[in-house]
mmCIF file of C-alpha atoms in Angstrom:
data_model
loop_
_atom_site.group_PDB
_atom_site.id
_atom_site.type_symbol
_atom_site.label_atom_id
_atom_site.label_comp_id
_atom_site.label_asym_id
_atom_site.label_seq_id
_atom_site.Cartn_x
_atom_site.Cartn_y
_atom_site.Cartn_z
ATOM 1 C CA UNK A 1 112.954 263.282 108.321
ATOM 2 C CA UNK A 2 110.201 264.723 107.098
ATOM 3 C CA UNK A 3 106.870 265.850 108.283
ATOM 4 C CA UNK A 4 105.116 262.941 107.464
ATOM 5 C CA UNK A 5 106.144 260.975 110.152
ATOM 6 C CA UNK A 6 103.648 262.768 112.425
ATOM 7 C CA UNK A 7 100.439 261.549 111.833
ATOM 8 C CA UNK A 8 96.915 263.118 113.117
ATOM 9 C CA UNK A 9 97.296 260.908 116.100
ATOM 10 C CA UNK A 10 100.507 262.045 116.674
ATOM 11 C CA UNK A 11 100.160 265.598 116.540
ATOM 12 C CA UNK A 12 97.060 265.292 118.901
ATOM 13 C CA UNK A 13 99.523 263.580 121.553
ATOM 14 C CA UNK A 14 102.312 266.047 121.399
ATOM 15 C CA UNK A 15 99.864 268.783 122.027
ATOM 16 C CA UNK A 16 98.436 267.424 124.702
ATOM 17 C CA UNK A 17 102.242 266.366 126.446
ATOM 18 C CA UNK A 18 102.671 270.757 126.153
ATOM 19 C CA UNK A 19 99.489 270.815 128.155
ATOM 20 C CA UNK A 20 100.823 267.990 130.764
ATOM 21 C CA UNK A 21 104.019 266.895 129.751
ATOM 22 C CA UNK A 22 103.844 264.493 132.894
ATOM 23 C CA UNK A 23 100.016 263.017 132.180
ATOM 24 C CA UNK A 24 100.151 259.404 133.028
ATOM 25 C CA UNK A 25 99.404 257.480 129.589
ATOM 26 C CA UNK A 26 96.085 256.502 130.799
ATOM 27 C CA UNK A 27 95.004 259.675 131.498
ATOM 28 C CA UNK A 28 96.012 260.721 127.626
ATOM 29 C CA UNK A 29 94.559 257.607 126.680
ATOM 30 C CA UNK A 30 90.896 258.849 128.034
ATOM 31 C CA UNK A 31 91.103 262.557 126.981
ATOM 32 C CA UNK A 32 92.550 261.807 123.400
ATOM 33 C CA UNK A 33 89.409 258.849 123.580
ATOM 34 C CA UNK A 34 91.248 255.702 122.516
ATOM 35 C CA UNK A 35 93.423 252.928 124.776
ATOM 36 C CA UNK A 36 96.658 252.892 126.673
ATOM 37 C CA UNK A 37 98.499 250.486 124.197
ATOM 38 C CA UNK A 38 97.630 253.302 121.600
ATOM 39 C CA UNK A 39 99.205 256.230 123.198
ATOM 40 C CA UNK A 40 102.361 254.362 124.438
ATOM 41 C CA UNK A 41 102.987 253.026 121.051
ATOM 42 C CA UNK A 42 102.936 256.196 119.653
ATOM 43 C CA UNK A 43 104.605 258.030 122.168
ATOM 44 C CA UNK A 44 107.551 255.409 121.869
ATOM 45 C CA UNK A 45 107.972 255.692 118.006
ATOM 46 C CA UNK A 46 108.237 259.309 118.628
ATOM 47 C CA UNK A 47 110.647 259.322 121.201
ATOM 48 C CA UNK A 48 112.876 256.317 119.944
ATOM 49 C CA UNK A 49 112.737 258.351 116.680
ATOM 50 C CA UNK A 50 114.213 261.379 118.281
ATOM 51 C CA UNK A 51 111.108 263.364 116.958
ATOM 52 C CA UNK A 52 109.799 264.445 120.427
ATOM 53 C CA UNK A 53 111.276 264.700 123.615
ATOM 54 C CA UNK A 54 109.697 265.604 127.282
ATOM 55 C CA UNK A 55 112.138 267.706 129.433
ATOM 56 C CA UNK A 56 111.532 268.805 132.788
ATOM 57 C CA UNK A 57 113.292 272.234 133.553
ATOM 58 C CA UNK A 58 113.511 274.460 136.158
ATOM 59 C CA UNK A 59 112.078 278.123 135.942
ATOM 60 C CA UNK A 60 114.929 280.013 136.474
ATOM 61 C CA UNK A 61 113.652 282.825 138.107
ATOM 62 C CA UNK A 62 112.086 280.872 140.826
ATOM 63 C CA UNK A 63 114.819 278.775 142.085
ATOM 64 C CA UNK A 64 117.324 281.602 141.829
ATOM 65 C CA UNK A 65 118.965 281.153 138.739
ATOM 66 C CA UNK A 66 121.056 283.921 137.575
ATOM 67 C CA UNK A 67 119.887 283.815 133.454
ATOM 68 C CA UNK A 68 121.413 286.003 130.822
ATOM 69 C CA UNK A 69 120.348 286.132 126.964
ATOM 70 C CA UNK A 70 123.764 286.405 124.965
ATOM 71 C CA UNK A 71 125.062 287.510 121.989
ATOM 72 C CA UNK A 72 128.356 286.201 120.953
ATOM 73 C CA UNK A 73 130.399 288.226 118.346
ATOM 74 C CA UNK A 74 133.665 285.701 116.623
ATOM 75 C CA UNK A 75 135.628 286.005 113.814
ATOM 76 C CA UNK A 76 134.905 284.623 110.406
ATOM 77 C CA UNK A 77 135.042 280.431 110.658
ATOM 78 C CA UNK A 78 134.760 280.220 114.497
ATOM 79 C CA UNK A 79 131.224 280.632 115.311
ATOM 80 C CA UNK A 80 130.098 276.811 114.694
ATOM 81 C CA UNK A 81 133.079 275.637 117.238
ATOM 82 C CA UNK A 82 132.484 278.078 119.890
ATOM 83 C CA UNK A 83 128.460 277.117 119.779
ATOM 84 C CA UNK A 84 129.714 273.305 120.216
ATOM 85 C CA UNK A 85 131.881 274.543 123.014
ATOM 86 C CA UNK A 86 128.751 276.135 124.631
ATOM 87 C CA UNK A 87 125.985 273.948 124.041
ATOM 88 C CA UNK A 88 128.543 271.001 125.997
ATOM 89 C CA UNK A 89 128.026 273.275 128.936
ATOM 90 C CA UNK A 90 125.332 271.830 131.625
ATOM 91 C CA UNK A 91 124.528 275.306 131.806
ATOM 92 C CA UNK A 92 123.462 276.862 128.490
ATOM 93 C CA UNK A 93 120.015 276.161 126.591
ATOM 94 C CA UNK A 94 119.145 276.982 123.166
ATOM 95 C CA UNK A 95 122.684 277.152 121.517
ATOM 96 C CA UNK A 96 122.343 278.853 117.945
ATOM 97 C CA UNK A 97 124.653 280.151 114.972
ATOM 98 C CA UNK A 98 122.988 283.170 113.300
ATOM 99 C CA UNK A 99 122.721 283.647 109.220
ATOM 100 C CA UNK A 100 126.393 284.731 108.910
ATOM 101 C CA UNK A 101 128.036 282.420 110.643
ATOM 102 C CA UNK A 102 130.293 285.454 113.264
ATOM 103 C CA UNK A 103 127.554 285.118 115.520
ATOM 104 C CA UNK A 104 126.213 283.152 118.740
ATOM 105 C CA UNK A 105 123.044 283.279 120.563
ATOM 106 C CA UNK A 106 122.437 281.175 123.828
ATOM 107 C CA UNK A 107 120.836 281.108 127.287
ATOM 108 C CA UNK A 108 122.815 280.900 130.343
ATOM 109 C CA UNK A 109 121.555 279.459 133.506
ATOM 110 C CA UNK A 110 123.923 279.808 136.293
ATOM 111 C CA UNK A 111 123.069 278.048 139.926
ATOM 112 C CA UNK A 112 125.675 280.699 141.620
ATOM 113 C CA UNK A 113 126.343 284.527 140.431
ATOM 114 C CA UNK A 114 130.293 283.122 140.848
ATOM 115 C CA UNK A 115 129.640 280.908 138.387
ATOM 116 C CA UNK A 116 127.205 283.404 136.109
ATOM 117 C CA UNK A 117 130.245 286.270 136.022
ATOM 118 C CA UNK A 118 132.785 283.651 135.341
ATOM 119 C CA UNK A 119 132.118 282.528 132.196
ATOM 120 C CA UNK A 120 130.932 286.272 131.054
ATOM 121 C CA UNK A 121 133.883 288.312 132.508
ATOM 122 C CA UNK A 122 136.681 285.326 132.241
ATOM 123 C CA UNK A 123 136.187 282.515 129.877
ATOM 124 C CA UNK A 124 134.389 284.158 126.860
ATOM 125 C CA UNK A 125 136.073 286.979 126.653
ATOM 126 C CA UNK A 126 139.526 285.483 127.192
ATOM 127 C CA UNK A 127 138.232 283.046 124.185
ATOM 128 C CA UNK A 128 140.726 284.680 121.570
ATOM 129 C CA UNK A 129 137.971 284.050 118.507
ATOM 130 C CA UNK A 130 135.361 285.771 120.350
ATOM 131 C CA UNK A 131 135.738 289.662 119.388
ATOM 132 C CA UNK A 132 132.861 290.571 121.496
ATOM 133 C CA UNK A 133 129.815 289.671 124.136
ATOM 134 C CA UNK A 134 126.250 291.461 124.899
ATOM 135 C CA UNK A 135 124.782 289.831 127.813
ATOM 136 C CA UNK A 136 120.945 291.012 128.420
ATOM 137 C CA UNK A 137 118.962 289.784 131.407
ATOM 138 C CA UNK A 138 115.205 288.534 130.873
ATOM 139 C CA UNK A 139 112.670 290.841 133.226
ATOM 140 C CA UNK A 140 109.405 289.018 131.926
ATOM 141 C CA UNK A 141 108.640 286.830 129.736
ATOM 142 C CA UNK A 142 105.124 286.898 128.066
ATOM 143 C CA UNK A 143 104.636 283.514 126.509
ATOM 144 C CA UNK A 144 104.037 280.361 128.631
ATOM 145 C CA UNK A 145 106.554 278.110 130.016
ATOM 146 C CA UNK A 146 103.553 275.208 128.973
ATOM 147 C CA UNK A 147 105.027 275.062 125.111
ATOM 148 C CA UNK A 148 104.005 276.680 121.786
ATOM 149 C CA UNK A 149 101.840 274.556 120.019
ATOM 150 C CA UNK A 150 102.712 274.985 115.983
ATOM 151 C CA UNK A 151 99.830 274.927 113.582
ATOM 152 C CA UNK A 152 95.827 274.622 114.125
ATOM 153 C CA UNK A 153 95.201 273.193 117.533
ATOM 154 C CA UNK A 154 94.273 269.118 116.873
ATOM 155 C CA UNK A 155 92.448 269.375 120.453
ATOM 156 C CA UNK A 156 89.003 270.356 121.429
ATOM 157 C CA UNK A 157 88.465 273.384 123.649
ATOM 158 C CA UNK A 158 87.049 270.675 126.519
ATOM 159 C CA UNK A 159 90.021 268.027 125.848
ATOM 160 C CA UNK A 160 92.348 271.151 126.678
ATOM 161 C CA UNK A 161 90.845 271.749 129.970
ATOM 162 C CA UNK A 162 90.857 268.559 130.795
ATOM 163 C CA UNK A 163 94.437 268.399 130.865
ATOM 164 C CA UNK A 164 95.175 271.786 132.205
ATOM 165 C CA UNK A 165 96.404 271.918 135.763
ATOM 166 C CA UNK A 166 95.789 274.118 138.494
ATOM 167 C CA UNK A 167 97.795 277.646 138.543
ATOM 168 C CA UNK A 168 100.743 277.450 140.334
ATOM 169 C CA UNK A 169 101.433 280.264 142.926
ATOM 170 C CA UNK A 170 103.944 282.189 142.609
ATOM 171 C CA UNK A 171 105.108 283.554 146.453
ATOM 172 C CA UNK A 172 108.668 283.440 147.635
ATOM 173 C CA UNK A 173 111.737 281.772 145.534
ATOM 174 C CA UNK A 174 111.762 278.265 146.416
ATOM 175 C CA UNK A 175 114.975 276.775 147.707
ATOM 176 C CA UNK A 176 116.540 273.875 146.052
ATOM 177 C CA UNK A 177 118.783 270.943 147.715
ATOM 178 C CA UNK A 178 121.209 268.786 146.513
ATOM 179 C CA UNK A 179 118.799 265.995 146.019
ATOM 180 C CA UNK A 180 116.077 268.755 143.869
ATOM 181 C CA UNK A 181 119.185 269.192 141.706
ATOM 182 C CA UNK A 182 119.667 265.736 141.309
ATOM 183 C CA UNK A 183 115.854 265.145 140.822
ATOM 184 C CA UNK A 184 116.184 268.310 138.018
ATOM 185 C CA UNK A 185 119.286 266.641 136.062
ATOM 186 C CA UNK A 186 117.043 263.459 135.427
ATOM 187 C CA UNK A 187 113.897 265.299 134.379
ATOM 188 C CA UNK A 188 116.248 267.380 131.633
ATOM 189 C CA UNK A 189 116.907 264.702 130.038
ATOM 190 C CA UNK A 190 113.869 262.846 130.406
ATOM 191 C CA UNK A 191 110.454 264.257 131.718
ATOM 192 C CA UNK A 192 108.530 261.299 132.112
ATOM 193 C CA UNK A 193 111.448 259.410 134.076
ATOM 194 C CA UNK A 194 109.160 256.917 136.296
ATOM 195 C CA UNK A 195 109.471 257.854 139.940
ATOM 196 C CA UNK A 196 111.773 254.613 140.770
ATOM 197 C CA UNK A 197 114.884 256.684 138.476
ATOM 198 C CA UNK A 198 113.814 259.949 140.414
ATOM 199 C CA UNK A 199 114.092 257.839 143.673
ATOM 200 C CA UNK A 200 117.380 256.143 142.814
ATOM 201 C CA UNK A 201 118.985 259.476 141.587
ATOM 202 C CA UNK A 202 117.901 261.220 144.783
ATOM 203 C CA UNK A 203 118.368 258.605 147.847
ATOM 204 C CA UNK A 204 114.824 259.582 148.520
ATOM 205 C CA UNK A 205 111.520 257.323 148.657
ATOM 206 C CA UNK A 206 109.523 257.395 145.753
ATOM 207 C CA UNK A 207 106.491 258.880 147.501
ATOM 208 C CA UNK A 208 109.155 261.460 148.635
ATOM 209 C CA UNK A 209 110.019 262.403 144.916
ATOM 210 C CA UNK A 210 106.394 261.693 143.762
ATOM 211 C CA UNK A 211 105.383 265.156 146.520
ATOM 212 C CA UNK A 212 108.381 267.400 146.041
ATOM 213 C CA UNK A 213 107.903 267.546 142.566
ATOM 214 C CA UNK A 214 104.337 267.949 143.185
ATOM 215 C CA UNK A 215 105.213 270.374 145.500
ATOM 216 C CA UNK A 216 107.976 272.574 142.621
ATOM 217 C CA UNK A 217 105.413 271.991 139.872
ATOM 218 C CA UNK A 218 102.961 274.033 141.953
ATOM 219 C CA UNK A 219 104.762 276.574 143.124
ATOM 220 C CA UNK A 220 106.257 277.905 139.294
ATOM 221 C CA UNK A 221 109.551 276.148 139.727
ATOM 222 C CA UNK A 222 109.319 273.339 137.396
ATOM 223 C CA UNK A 223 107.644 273.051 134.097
ATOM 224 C CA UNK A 224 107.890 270.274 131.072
ATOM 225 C CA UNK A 225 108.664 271.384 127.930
ATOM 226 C CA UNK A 226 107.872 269.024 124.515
ATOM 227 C CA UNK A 227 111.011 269.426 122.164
ATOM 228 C CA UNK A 228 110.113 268.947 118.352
ATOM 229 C CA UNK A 229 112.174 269.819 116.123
ATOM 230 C CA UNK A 230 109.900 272.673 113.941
ATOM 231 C CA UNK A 231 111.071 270.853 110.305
ATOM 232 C CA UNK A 232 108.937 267.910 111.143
ATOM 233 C CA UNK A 233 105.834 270.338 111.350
ATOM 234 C CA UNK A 234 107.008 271.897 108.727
ATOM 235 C CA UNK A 235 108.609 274.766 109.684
ATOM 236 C CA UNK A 236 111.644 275.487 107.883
ATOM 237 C CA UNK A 237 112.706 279.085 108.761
ATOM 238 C CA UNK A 238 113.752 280.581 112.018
ATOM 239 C CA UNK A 239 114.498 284.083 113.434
ATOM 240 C CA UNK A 240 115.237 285.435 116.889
ATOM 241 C CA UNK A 241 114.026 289.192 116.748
ATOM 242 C CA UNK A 242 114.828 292.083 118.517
ATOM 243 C CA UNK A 243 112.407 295.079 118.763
ATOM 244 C CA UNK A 244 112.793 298.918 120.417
ATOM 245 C CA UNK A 245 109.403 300.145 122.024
ATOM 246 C CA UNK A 246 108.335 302.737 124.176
ATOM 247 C CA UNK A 247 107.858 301.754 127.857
ATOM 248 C CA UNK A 248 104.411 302.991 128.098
ATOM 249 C CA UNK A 249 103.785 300.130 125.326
ATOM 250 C CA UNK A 250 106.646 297.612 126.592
ATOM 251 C CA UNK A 251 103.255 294.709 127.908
ATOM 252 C CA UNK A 252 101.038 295.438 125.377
ATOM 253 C CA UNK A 253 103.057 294.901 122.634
ATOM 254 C CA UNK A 254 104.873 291.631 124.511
ATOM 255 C CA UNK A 255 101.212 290.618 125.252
ATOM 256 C CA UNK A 256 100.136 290.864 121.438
ATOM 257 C CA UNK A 257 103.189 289.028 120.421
ATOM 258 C CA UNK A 258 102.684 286.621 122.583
ATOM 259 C CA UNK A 259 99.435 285.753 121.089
ATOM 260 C CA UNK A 260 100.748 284.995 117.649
ATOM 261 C CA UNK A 261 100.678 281.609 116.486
ATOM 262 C CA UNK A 262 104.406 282.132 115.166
ATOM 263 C CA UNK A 263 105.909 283.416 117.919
ATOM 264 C CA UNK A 264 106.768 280.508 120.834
ATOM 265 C CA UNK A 265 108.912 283.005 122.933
ATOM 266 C CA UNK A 266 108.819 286.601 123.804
ATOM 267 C CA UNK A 267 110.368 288.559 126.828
ATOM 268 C CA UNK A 268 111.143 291.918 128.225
ATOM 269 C CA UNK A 269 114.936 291.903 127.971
ATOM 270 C CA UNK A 270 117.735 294.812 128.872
ATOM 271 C CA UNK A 271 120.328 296.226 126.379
ATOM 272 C CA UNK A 272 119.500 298.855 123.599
ATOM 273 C CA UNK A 273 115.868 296.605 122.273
ATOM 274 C CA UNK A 274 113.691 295.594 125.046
ATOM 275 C CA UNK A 275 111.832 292.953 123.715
ATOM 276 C CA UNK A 276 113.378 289.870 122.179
ATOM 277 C CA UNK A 277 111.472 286.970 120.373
ATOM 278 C CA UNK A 278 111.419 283.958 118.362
ATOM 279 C CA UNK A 279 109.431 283.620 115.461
ATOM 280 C CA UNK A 280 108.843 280.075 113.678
ATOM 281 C CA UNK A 281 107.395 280.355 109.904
ATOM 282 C CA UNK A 282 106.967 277.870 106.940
ATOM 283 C CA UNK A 283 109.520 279.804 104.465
ATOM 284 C CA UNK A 284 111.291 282.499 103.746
ATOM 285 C CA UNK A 285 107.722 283.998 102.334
ATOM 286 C CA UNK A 286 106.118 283.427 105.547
ATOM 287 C CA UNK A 287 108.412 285.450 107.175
ATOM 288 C CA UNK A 288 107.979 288.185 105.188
ATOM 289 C CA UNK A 289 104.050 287.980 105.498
ATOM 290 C CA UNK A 290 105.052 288.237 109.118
ATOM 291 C CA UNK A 291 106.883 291.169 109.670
ATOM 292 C CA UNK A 292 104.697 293.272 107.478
ATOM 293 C CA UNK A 293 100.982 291.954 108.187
ATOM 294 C CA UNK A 294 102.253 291.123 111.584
ATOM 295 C CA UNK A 295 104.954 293.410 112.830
ATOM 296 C CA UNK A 296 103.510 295.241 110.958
ATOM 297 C CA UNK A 297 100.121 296.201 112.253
ATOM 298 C CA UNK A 298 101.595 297.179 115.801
ATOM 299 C CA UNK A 299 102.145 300.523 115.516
ATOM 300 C CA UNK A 300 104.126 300.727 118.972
ATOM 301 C CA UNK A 301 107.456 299.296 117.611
ATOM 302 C CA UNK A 302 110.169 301.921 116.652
ATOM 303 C CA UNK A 303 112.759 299.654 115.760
ATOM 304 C CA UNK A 304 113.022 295.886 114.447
ATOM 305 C CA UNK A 305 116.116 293.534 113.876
ATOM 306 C CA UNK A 306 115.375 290.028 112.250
ATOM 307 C CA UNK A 307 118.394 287.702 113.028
ATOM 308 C CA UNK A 308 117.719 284.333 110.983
ATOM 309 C CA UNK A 309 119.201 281.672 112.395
ATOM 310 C CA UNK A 310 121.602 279.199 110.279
ATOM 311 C CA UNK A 311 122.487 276.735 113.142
ATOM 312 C CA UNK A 312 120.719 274.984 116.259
ATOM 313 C CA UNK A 313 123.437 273.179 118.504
ATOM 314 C CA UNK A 314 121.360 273.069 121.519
ATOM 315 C CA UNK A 315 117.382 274.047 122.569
ATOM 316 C CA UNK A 316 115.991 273.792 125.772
ATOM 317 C CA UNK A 317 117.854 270.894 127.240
ATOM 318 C CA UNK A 318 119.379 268.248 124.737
ATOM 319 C CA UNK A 319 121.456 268.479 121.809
ATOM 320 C CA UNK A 320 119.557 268.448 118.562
ATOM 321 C CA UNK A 321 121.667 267.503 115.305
ATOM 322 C CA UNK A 322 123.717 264.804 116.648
ATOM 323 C CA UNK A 323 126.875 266.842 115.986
ATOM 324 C CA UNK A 324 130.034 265.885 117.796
ATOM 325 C CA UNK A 325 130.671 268.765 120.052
ATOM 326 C CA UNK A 326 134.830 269.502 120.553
ATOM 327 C CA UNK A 327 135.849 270.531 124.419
ATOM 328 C CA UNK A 328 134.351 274.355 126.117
ATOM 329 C CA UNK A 329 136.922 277.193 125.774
ATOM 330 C CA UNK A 330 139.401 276.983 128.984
#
């Protein structure tokens, strides 16, 4: 698909879903200035088109998820089988093969530490193609859990705000049940699920659902992600960085990254770099332009590793090339 199928309107609505990935359609319908019919129509060629998705997903380190950034070393020809293997998992997000093919990168999201050392002290490394792990935790992230809007914002400054919602507090970890959990496995694979799903998937009253997700979205637990595949904005290359830089300079520089248009993730990670990001460009060129006028200009960073990636299996919650996945590594 190309990026043609995404139209002024339509590039208007999907910013405004990573503002309020929840907005009822009326209320998009009066910001964006044209009817209800109009915004559902588009939103459901989108959606039935697998070009956008809405996901609601927890923040992990909020509702005491134990989250590690990995790095999975196999031998030549097994990388594309153990990334089907991992993006199966309920528990992994953003499954990628790097330019190579012998290597893995994914995010783990464990609900118990039993579960979290499991996998990284028994399964992978008893996986005989795997010849080595690096598991890194994330201590901040810089860019927003509200989405990464690609390209020049289609919005006006005033139709922004009037989406925006309150700033969630962010006091003690918030405890989740057995019906939040259920509540969260609906919203990852559908955002917008209508309260009456949320109800039936919880054994709780829809006004019940309607205030305890009221209740996680304001305190930092939850946030809704828009998934678009960057080809259909035209964005065709892909690279997950790694960068070494002083401590003394560790926020600024996370801060400035944060602030580039081609950047949609950037945290403060552990392991030998201590900042890891993505970076989203049109081509090969673009990249380059990138790490020299970019990069380039921040004088704080020692060190840089660009890892282009060959592969997506996963992202944040659904599987993204249709591929049929064989069974996780016993």
């Amino acid at each position: 698909m190309d990026t043609l199928e995404f139209d002024l309107f339509d590039r208007r609505l999907a910013q405004a879903l990573m503002i309020d990935g929840r907005a009822a359609f009326s209320r998009l319908a009066t910001v964006l200035e044209t009817t209800d019919q109009t915004v559902i129509r588009h939103y459901r060629r989108l959606h039935g088109a697998g070009l956008l998705r809405v996901l609601g997903l927890p923040v992990g380190s909020r509702v005491g998820l134990f989250e590690s950034r990995l790095r999975i070393r196999c031998v030549p020809g097994a990388a594309l089988a153990i990334a089907e293997a991992l993006a199966r998992r309920p528990d992994t997000g953003w499954v990628k093969v790097y330019s190579g093919g012998t290597e893995v990168g994914c995010l783990v999201s464990s609900r118990t530490r039993e579960d979290h050392e499991t996998l990284l002290l028994q399964k992978l490394p008893r996986t005989q193609q795997v010849t080595g792990v690096s598991a890194h935790n994330l201590l901040h992230r810089y860019t927003s859990s509200l989405g990464h809007w690609l390209g020049p914002a289609e919005l006006s400054e005033q139709q922004i705000r009037a989406l925006q919602l309150p700033a969630a507090s962010h006091d003690d970890t918030v405890r989740l049940d057995d019906s939040d959990h259920a509540m969260l496995s609906v919203l990852a694979r559908d955002g917008r699920a209508g309260y009456p799903e949320l109800a039936k998937a919880t054994g709780r009253s829809e006004s019940t659902v309607r205030r305890r997700l009221e209740y996680l979205r304001g305190h930092g637990a939850l946030f809704f992600e828009v998934e678009i595949l960057p080809v259909h904005l035209g964005y065709q290359t892909e690279a997950a960085l790694a960068l070494t830089v002083p401590p003394s300079d560790l926020a600024e520089v996370g801060r400035a990254l944060a602030d580039h248009p081609q950047v949609p993730f950037v945290a403060a990670t552990t392991g030998t770099t201590n900042l890891a990001a993505t970076v989203l460009c049109k081509d090969q060129h673009a990249l380059y332009r990138y790490m020299t006028e970019g990069i380039g200009t921040l004088k704080s960073v020692h060190q840089l590793e660009v890892v282009p990636v060959l592969r997506h299996l996963k992202r944040a919650g659904l599987l993204s090339d249709g591929s049929r996945l064989s069974d996780p590594p016993r």
